[in-house]
Structures are given as C-alpha cells and as structure tokens.
Coordinates of C-alpha atoms in Angstrom, one line a residue:
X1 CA -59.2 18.5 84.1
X2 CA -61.8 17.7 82.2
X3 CA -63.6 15.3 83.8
X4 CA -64.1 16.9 86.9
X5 CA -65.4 20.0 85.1
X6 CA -68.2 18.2 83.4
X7 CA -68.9 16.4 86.4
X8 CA -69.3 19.9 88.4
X9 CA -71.0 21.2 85.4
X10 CA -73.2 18.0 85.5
X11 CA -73.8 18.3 89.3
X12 CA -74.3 22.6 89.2
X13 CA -77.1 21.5 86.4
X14 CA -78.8 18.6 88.3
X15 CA -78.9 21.1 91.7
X16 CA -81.1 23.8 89.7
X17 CA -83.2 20.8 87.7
X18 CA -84.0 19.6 91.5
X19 CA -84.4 23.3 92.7
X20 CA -87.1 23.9 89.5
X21 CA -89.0 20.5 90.2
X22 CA -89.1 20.9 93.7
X23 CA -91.2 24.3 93.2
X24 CA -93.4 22.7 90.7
X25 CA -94.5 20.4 92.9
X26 CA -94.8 22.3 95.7
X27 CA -97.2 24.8 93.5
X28 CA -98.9 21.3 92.2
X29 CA -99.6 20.1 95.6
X30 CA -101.6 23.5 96.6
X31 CA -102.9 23.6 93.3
X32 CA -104.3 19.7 92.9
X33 CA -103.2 18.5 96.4
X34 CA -101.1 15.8 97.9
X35 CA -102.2 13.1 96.6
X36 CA -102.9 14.1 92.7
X37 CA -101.7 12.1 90.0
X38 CA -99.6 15.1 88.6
X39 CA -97.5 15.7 92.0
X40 CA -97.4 12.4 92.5
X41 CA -95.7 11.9 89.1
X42 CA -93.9 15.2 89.4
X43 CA -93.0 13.6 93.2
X44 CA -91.4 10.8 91.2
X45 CA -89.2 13.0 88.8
X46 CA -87.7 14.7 91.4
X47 CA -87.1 11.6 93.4
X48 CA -84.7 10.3 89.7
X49 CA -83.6 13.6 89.8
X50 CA -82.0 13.6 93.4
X51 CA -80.9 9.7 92.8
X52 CA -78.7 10.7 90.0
X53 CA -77.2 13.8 92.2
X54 CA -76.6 11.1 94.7
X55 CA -75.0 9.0 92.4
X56 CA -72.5 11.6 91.2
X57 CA -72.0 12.8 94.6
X58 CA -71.3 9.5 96.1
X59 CA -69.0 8.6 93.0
X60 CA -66.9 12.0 93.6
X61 CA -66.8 11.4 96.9
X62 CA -65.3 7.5 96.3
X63 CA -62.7 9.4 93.5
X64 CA -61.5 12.3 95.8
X65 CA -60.6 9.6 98.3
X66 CA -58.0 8.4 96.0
X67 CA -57.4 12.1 94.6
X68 CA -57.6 15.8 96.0
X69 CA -58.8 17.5 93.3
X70 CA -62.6 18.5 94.2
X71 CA -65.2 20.8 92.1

C-alpha cells in the first residue's frame, strides 16, 4: 500500500532527523551551555520534531486499530 509506505518512510526519516538534532544539541549544550540561545532554539526544533513523530505515531496507531497492516 502506498500510504503506509510513505508513512513508514515519513516516520524512518523523522527518527534519524530527531537522532541528528538530538546530537547537535547535546554538542551545543557543552559547547555554549544549557541555557544558550542556540540550544535553546535547537531545544525547540527537536521538540516540533518529536511532536510530529507523535503525531504520526498516534495516528497509525488509531488506523491499525481498524486495520492490521503495520510498517
């Protein structure tokens, strides 16, 4: 199906987006600290990032109750 193949493709993509901006704000908090305006903002992108994984996730999870094809 297609739709479930872009979503997995969607949801594979957003995992290593979340994985890359997790690291660059973990090296931008021991670079500039905690409480910088660039890991604060770089805080925030990952934060959209892992909201929109949720979102997928949650609507998956709402369409496999009806279905049970998965990823």
């Amino acid at each position: 199906m297609i739709g479930l193949s872009y979503s997995c493709d969607i949801n594979d993509e957003l995992q290593v987006q979340i994985h890359e901006k997790r690291q660059k704000m973990i090296h931008s908090a021991k670079e500039n600290g905690l409480q910088s305006e660039q890991t604060l903002n770089i805080s925030q992108e990952l934060d959209v990032l892992i909201n929109k994984f949720l979102h997928i996730h949650n609507g998956e999870e709402r369409f496999e109750a009806k279905s049970s094809t998965s990823c």
